[in-house]
Coordinates of C-alpha atoms in Angstrom, one line a residue:
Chain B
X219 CA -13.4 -46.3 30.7
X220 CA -12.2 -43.1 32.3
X221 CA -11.4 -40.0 30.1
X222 CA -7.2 -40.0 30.9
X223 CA -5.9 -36.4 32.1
X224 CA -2.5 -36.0 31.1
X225 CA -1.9 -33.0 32.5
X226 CA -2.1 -34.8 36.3
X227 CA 0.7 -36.9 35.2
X228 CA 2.9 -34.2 33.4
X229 CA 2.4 -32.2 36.9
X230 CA 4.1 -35.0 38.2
X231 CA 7.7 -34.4 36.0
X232 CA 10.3 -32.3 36.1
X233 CA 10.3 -29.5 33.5
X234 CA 12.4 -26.3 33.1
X235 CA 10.0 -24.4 30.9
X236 CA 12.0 -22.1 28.7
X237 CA 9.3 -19.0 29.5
X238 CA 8.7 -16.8 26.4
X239 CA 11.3 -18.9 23.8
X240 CA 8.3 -21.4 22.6
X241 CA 10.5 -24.3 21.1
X242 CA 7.1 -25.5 18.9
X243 CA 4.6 -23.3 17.7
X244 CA 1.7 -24.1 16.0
X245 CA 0.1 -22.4 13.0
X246 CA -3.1 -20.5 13.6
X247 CA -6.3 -21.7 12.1
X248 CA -4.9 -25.2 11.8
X249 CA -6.6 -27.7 9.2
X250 CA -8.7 -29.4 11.3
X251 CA -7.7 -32.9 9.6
X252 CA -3.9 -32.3 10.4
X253 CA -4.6 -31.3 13.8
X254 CA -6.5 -34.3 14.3
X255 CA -3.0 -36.1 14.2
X256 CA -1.5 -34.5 16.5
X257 CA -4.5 -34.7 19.2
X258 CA -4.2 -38.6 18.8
X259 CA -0.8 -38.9 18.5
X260 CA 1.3 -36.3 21.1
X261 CA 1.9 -38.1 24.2
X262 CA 1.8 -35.5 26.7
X263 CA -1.9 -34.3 25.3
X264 CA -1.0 -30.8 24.4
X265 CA -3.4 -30.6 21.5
X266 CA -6.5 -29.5 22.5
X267 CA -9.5 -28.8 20.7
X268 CA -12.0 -27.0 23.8
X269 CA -15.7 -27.4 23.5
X270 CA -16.5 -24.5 21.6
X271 CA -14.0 -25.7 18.7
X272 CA -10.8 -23.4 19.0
X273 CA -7.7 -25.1 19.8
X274 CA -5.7 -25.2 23.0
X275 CA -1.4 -25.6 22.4
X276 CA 1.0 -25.1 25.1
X277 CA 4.5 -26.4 24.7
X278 CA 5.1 -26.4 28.7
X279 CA 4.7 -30.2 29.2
X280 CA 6.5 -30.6 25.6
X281 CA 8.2 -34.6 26.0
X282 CA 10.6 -33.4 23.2
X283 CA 9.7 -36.8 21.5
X284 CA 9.2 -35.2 18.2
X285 CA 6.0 -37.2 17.1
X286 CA 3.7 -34.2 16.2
X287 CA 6.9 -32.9 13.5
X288 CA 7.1 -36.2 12.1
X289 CA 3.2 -35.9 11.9
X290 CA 2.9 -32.0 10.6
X291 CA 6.5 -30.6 10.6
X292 CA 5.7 -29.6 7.3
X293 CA 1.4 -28.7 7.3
X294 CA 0.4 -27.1 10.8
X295 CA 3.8 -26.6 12.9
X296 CA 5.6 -23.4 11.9
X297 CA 8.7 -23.9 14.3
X298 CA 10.1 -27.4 15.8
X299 CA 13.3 -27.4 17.6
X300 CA 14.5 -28.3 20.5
X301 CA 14.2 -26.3 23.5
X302 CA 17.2 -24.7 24.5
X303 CA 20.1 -26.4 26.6
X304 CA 19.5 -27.2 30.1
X305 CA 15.7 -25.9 29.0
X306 CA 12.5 -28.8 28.7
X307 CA 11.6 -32.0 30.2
X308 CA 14.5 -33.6 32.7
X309 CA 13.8 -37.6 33.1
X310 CA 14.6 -38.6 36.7
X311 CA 14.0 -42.1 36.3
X312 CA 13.4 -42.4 31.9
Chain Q
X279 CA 41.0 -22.6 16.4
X280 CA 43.8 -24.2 14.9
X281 CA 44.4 -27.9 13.4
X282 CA 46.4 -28.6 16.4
X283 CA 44.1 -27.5 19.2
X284 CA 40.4 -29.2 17.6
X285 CA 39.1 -32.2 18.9
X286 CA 39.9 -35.7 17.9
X287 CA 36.2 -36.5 17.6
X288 CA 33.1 -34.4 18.9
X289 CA 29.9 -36.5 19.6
X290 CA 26.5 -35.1 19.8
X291 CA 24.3 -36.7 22.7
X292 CA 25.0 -38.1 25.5
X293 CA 22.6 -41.4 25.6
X294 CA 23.7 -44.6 25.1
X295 CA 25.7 -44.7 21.5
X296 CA 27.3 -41.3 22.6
X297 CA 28.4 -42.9 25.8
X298 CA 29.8 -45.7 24.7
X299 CA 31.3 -43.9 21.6
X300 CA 33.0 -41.2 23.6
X301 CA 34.4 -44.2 26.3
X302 CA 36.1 -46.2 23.8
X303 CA 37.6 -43.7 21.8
X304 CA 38.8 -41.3 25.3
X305 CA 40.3 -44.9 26.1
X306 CA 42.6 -44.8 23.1
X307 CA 44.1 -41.7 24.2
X308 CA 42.2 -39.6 22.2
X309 CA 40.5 -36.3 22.5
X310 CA 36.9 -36.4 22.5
X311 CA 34.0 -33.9 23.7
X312 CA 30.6 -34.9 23.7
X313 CA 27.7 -32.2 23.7
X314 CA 24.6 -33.1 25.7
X315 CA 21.7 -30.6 25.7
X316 CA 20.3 -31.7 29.1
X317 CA 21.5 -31.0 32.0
X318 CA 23.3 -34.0 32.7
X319 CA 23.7 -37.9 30.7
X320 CA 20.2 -39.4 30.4
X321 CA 17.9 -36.4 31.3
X322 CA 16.0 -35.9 27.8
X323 CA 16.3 -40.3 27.1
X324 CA 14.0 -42.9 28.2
X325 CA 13.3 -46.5 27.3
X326 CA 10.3 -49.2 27.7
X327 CA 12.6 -51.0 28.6
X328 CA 15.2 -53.6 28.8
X329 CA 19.1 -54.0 27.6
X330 CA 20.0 -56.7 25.9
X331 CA 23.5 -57.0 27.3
X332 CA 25.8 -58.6 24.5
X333 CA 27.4 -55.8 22.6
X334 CA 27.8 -53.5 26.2
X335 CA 29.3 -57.1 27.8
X336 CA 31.7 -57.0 24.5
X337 CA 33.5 -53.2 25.2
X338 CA 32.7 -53.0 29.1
X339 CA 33.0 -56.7 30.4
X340 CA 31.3 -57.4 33.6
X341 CA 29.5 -53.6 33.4
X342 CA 26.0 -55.1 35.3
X343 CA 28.5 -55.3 38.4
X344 CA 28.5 -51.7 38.6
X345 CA 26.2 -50.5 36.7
X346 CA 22.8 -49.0 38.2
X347 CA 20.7 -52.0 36.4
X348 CA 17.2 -52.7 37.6
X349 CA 16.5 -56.2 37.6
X350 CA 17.7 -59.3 35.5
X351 CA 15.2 -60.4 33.0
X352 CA 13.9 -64.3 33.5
X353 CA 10.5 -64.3 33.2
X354 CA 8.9 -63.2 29.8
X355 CA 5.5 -62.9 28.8
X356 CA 3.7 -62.4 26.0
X357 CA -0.1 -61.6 25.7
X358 CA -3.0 -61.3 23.4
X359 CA -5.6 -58.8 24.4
X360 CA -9.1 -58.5 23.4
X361 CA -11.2 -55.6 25.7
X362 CA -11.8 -58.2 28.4
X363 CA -9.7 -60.9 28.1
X364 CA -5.8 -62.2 27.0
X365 CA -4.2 -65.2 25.8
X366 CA -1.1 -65.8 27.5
X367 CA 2.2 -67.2 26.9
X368 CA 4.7 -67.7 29.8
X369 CA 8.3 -68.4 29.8
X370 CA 10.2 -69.0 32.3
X371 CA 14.1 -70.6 32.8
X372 CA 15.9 -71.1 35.8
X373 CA 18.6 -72.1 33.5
X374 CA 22.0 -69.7 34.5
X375 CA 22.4 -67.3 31.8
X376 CA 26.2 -66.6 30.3
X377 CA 26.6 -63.1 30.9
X378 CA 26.0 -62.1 26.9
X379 CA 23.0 -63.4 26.8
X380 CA 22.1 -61.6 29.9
X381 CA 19.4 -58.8 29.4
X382 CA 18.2 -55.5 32.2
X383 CA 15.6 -53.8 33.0
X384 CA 17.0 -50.2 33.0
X385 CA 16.1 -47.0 33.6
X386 CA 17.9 -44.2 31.4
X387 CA 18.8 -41.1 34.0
X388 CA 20.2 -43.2 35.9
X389 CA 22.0 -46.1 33.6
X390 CA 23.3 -42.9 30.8
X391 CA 24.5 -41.2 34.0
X392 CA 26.8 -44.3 35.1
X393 CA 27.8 -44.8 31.5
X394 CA 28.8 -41.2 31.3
X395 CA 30.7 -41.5 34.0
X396 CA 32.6 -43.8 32.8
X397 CA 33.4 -42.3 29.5
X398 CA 34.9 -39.0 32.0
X399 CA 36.8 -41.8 33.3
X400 CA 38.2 -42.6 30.4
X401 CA 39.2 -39.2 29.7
X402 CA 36.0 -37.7 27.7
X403 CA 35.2 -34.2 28.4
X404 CA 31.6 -33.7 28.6
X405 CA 29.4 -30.3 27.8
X406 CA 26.3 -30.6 29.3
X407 CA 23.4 -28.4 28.6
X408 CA 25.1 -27.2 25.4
X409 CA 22.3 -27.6 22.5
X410 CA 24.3 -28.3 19.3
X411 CA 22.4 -26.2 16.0
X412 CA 24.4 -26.7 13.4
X413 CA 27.1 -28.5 11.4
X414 CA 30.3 -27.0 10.9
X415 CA 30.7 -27.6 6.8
X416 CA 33.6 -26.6 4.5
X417 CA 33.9 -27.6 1.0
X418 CA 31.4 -30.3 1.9
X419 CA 33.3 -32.0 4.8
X420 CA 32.1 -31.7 8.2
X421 CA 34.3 -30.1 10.5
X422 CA 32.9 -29.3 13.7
X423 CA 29.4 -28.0 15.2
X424 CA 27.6 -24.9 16.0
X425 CA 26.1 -23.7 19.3
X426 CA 25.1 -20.6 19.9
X427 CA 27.8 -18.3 19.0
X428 CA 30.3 -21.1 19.6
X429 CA 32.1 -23.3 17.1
X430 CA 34.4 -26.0 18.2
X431 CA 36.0 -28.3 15.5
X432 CA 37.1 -31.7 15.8
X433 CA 38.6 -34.3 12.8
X434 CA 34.9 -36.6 13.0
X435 CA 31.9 -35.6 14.5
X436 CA 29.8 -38.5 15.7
X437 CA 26.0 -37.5 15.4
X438 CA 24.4 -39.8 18.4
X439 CA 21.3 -37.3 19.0
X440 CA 18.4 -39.5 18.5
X441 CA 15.5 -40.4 16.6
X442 CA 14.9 -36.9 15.4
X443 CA 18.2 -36.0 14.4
X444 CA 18.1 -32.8 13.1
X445 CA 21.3 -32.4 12.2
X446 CA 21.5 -35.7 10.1
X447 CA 18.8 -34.4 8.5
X448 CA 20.3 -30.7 7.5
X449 CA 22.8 -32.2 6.5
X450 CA 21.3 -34.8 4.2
X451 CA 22.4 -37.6 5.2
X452 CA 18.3 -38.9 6.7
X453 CA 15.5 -37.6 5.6
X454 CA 12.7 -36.5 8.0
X455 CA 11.4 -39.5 9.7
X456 CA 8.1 -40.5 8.3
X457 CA 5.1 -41.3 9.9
X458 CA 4.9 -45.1 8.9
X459 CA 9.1 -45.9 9.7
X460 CA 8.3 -45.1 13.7
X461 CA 6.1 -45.5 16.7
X462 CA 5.6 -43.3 19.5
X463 CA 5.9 -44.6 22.8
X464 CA 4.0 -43.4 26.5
X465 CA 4.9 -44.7 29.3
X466 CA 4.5 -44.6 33.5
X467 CA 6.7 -44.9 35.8
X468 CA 4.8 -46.9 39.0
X469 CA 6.2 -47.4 42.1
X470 CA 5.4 -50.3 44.0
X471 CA 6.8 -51.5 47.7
X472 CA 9.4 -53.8 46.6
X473 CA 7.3 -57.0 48.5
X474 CA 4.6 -56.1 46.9
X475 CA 6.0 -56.1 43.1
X476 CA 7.8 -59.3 43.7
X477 CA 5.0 -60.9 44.7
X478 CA 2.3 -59.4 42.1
X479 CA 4.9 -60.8 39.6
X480 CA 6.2 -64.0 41.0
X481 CA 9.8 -62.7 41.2
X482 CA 12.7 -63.9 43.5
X483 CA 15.8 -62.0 44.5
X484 CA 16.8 -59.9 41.6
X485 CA 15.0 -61.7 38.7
X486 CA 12.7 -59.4 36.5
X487 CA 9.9 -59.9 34.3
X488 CA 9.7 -58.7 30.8
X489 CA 5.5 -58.4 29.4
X490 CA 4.2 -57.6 25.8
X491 CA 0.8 -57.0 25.0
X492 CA -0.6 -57.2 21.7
X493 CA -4.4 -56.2 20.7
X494 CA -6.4 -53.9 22.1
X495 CA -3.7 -51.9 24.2
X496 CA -2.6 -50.2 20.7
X497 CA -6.3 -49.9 19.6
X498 CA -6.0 -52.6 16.7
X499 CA -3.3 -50.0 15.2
X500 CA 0.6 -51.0 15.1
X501 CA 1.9 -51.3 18.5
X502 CA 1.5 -52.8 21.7
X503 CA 1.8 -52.0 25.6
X504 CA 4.4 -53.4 27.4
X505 CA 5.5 -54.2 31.5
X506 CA 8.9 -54.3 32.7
X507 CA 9.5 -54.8 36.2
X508 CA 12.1 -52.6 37.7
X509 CA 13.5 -53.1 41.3
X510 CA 10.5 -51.4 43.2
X511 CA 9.1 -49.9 40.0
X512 CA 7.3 -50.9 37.3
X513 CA 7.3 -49.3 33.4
X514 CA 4.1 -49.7 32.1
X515 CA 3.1 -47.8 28.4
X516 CA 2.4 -48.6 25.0
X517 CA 3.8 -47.9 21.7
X518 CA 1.8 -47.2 18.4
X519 CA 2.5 -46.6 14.9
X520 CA 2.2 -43.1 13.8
X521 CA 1.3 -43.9 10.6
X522 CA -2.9 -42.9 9.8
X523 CA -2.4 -42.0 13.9
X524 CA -5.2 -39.6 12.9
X525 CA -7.7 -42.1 12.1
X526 CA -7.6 -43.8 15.6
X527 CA -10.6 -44.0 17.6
X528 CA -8.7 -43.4 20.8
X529 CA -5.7 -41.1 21.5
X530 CA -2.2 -42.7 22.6
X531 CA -2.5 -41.3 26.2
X532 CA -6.2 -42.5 26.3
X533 CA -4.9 -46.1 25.1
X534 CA -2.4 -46.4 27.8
X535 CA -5.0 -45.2 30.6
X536 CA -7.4 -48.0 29.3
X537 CA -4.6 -50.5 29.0
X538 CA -4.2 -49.5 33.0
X539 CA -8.0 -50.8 33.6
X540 CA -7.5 -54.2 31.6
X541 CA -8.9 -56.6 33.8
X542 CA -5.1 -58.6 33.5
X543 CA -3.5 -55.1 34.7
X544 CA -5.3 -53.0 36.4
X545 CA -4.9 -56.2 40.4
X546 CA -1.0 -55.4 39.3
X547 CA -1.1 -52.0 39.6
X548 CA -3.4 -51.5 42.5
X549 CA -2.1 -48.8 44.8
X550 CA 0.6 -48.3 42.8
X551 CA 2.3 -44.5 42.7
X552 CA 3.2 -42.9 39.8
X553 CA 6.6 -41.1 39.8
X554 CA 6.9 -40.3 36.0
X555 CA 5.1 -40.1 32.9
X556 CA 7.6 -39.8 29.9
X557 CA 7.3 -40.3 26.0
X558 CA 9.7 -40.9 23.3
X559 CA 9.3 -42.0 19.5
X560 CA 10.9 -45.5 18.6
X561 CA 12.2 -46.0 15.0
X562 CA 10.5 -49.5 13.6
X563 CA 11.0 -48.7 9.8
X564 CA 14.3 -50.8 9.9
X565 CA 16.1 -51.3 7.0
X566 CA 13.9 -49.3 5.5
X567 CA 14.9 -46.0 7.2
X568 CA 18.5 -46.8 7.7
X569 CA 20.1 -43.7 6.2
X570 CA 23.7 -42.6 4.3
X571 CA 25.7 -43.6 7.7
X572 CA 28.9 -41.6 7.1
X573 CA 29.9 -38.9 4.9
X574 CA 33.3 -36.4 5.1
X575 CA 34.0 -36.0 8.6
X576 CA 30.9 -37.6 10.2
X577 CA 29.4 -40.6 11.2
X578 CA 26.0 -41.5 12.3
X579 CA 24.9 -43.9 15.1
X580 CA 21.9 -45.5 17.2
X581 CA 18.3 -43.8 17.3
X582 CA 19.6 -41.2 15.0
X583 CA 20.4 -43.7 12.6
X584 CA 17.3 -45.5 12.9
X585 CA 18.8 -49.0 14.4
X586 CA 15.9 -50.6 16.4
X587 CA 14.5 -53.9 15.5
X588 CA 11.1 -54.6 17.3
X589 CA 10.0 -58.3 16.0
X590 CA 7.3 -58.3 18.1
X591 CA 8.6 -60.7 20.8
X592 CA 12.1 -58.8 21.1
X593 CA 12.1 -54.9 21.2
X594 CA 15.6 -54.0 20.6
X595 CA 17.2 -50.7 20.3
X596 CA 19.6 -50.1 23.1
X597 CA 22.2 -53.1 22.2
X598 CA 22.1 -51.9 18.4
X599 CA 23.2 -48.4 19.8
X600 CA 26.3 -49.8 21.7
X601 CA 27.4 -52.0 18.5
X602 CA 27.4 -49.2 16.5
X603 CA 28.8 -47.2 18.6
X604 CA 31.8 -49.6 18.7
X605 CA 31.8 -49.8 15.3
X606 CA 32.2 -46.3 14.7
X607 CA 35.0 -46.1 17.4
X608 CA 37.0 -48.5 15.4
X609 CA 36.7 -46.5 11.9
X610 CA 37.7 -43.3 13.6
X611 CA 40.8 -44.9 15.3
X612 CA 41.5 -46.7 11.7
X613 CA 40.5 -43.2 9.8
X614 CA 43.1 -41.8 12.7
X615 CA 46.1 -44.1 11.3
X616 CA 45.3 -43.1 7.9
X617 CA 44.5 -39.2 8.6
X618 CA 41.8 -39.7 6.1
X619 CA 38.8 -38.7 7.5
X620 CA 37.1 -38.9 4.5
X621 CA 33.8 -40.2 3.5
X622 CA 36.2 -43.0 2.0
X623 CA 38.1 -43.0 5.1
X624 CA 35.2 -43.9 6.8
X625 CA 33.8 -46.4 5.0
X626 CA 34.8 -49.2 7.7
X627 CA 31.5 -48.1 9.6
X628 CA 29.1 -49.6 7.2
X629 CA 31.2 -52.5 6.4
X630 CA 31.5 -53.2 10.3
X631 CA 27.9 -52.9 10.9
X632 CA 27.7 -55.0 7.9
X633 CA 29.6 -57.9 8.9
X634 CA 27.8 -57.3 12.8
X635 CA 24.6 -58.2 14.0
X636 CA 23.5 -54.6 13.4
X637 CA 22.9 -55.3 9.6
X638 CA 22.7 -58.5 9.6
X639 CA 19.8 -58.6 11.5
X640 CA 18.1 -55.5 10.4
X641 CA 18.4 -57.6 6.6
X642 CA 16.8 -60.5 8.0
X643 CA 13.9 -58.6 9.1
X644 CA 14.0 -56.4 6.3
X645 CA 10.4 -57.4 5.1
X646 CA 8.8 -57.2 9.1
X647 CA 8.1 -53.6 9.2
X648 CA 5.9 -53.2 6.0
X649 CA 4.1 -56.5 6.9
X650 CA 3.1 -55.5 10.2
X651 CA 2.6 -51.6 8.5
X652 CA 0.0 -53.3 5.8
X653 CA -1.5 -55.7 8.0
X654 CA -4.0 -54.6 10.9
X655 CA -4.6 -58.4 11.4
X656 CA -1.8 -58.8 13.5
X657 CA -3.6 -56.5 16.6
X658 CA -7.1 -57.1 15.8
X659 CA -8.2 -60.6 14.5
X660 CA -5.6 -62.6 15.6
X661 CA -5.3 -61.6 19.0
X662 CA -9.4 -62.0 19.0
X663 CA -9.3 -65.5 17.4
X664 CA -6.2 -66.5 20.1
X665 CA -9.1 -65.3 23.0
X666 CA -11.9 -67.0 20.9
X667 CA -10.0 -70.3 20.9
X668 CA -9.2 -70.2 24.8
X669 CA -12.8 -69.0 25.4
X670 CA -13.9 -72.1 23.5
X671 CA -11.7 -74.5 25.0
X672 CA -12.6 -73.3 28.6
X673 CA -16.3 -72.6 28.8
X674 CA -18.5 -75.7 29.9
X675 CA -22.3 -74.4 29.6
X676 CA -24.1 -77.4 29.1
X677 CA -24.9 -77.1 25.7
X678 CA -23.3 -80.4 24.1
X679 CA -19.5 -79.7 22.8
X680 CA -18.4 -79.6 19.4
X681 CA -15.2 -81.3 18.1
X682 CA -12.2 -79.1 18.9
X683 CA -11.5 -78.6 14.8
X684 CA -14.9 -77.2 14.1
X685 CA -14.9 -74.8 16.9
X686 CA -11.1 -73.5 15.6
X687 CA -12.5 -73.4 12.5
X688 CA -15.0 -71.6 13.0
X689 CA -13.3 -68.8 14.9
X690 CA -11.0 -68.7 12.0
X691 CA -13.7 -68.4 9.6
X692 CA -14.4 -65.3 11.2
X693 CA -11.1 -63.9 9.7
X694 CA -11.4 -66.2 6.7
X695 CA -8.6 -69.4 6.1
X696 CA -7.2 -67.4 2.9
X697 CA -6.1 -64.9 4.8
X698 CA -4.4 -66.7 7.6
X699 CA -2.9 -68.8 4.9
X700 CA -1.5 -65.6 3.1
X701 CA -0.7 -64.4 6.3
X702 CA 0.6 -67.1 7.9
X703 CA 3.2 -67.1 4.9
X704 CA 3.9 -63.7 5.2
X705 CA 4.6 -63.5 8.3
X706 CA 7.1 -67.2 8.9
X707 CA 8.5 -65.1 5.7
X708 CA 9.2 -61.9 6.8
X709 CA 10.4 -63.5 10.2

């Protein structure tokens, strides 16, 4: 079984990244059993933990789906809204 | 602004329940703005997935004329996957369908987009790429909403914002959506020449295919992968419970790249091109999640009220959304006669959804989600004992063959026959 990149496939969509207005930011130092939730669970893969054990956020290829704030709205996320109007993911096909 | 100049009835989100909300009510003559953050209808929604037609057939007769659908569903499949192999059950009518019973394979940019349009038809006045962040409340009665600096009023405000409705939430009529009332769902959108899909999945003319997999595609958890043909695409993903998410072995996006390489999938999508990965969550928890649906001077409908009923066989979401999107048309014109927009006044939207399918299915499948929840059976030993028993009925290896009872029973041992007794019970029960 191949190792799945999800970043290839968010390349692929259409985003209008709100630049320097994060709509999710994560807590630093992030309980490592919280996080673990949102590794598995975020579709788009944007919980990382790198090799050498820190962890990797960005909220570019954010889906908006909302899974990691029903997961840790209240432990490891310190902001969740939604991005801005016109800002975020556009679906062309959805 | 004045009493005069507010709206008759401002809906948040433009997907399917705000749509169809907005349409029927601009239709009546009344005055209705609906707030979309994206950039246009259908931009931030997605499905798996497929419309069940009834409830859109009911307010928009003969829409699927017009309407940018995909293909018609007549094939449906439903699989049991172990790592290397699936049990497979195939139906297929050429019976004519009546056109409720009809169901789509749709793709939401382009389907909201048409309904939209429709709704402008009729007179709505839509604000795209306006994010709504707040409630307007006075002395407890909702009045209007919030963006930016902007405040606009309006007699009921319909909140039709989705699964994570924020707004519901401030406001108290939901709580936060917890982990074990949803799913989340991946999915890729693969484009096939059209030849080439219709023959990979036996299809004539417009008919389409709808496929569930249960088993390994959700890793054992709560879920499932799915395939819906589309006219020259396919929708391929998988959906899996949230809740314990952080347990799992595998990572969603890592279950739906290894559902890709199951030996049943991987010939169908051979050369295919993938034009968009999207995710969305899925509320599952039922009746179980359905909030407060109206209080003073608001109303709460589809996703963001949590009305999806996934039985396994049937994923529904979409026709839920329309219904009560009708039926909160209908307490806003009767609130309308009355003036009393009150939480009293609009009381008519429970007892519609009540007397509807809406409720009256959720109710009958009021036990389904906690069984399926409390019972990892369901997408690990069954599915393995389904491929156990085909494995044993097809495999001729010379060693002399046992009586067909004592190899079922024991693959079934393997799980153990109390269980699939208590199970079995269950589950007919909760069905």
């Amino acid at each position: 079984m191949s190792t799945v990149n999800v970043d290839v496939k968010l390349g692929i969509d259409k985003f209008f990244v709100d630049e320097g207005n994060a709509h999710i930011i994560l807590k630093e130092n992030p309980d490592k059993k919280e996080l673990k939730k949102l590794i598995n669970g975020c579709p788009a893969n944007l919980y990382k933990l790198r090799d050498d054990g820190s962890v990797q956020f960005d909220y570019a290829g954010c889906l908006e789906c909302g899974t990691c704030r029903i997961l840790c709205g209240s432990t490891i996320l310190e902001k969740w809204e939604f991005p801005q109007g016109t800002m975020g993911i556009e679906y062309r096909y959805g | 602004m004045s009493e005069e100049d507010s709206f008759d009835a401002l809906i948040v989100g433009a997907g399917i329940a705000g749509c169809v909300a907005g349409y029927l009510l601009a239709k009546e003559g009344l005055q209705v703005l609906v707030i979309e953050r994206g950039n246009y209808a259908g931009t931030k929604n997605m499905t798996g997935g497929r419309l069940y037609t009834h409830s859109l057939e009911k307010v928009m007769p003969g829409f699927a004329d017009q309407a940018p659908v995909e293909r018609r569903v007549t094939h449906e499949k439903i699989s049991f996957l172990t790592d290397d192999s699936a049990m497979t059950v195939d139906f297929q009518t050429g019976r004519a369908s009546g056109p409720g019973e009809t169901s789509y394979t749709v793709l939401r940019a382009s389907f909201d987009k048409w309904l939209m349009e429709q709704a402008e038809a009729a007179g709505v006045q839509l604000v795209p790429g306006v994010r709504v962040d707040e409630l307007l409340v006075k002395d407890g009665k909702v009045t209007g909403v919030k963006a930016g600096d902007e405040e606009l009023e309006a007699k009921v405000v319909i909140l039709a914002d989705g699964v994570n409705s924020i707004l519901a939430e401030k406001l108290g009529l939901t709580k936060r959506v917890a982990p074990h009332n949803v799913a989340v769902g991946a999915k890729e959108l693969i484009e096939l020449p059209q030849d080439v899909l219709e023959a990979r999945f036996n299809l004539e003319g417009n008919e389409g295919l709808a496929w569930m997999f249960a088993g390994t595609p959700s890793a054992g958890r709560m879920g499932g992968g799915f395939i819906y043909t589309n006219k020259n695409t396919l929708s391929l993903g998988v959906v899996v419970g949230l809740e314990g998410i952080g347990d799992s072995p595998k990572s969603v996006p890592q279950m739906l790249e290894d559902f890709k390489e199951h030996p049943v999938v991987k010939p169908l999508i051979k050369d295919g091109k993938l034009i968009e990965y999207s995710g969305h969550v899925v509320p599952e928890g039922g009746l179980n999640m359905l909030p407060k649906l109206a209080a003073d001077g608001v109303m709460i409908v589809g996703d963001a009220a949590g009305l999806c009923l996934n039985v396994g066989y049937t994923v529904r979401g979409m026709d839920l959304a329309v219904a009560s999107a009708e039926a909160a048309a209908l307490t806003v014109l009767e609130a309308r006669k009355s003036g009393n927009y009150s939480e009293a006044g609009l009381a008519g939207y429970r007892r519609r959804l009540e007397e509807s399918f809406v409720l009256k299915d959720l109710s009958l499948y009021k036990r389904l989600p906690a069984f399926l929840e409390g019972n990892p059976r369901m997408f690990t030993a069954y599915p393995k004992l389904m491929v156990g028993v085909m494995e044993d009925l097809f495999t001729i290896d010379g060693t002399p063959s046992l009586p067909l009872m004592k190899k079922m029973r024991k693959r079934i041992g393997d799980i153990g026959f109390m269980n699939l007794i208590k199970d079995g019970l269950a589950g007919v029960r909760s069905l």
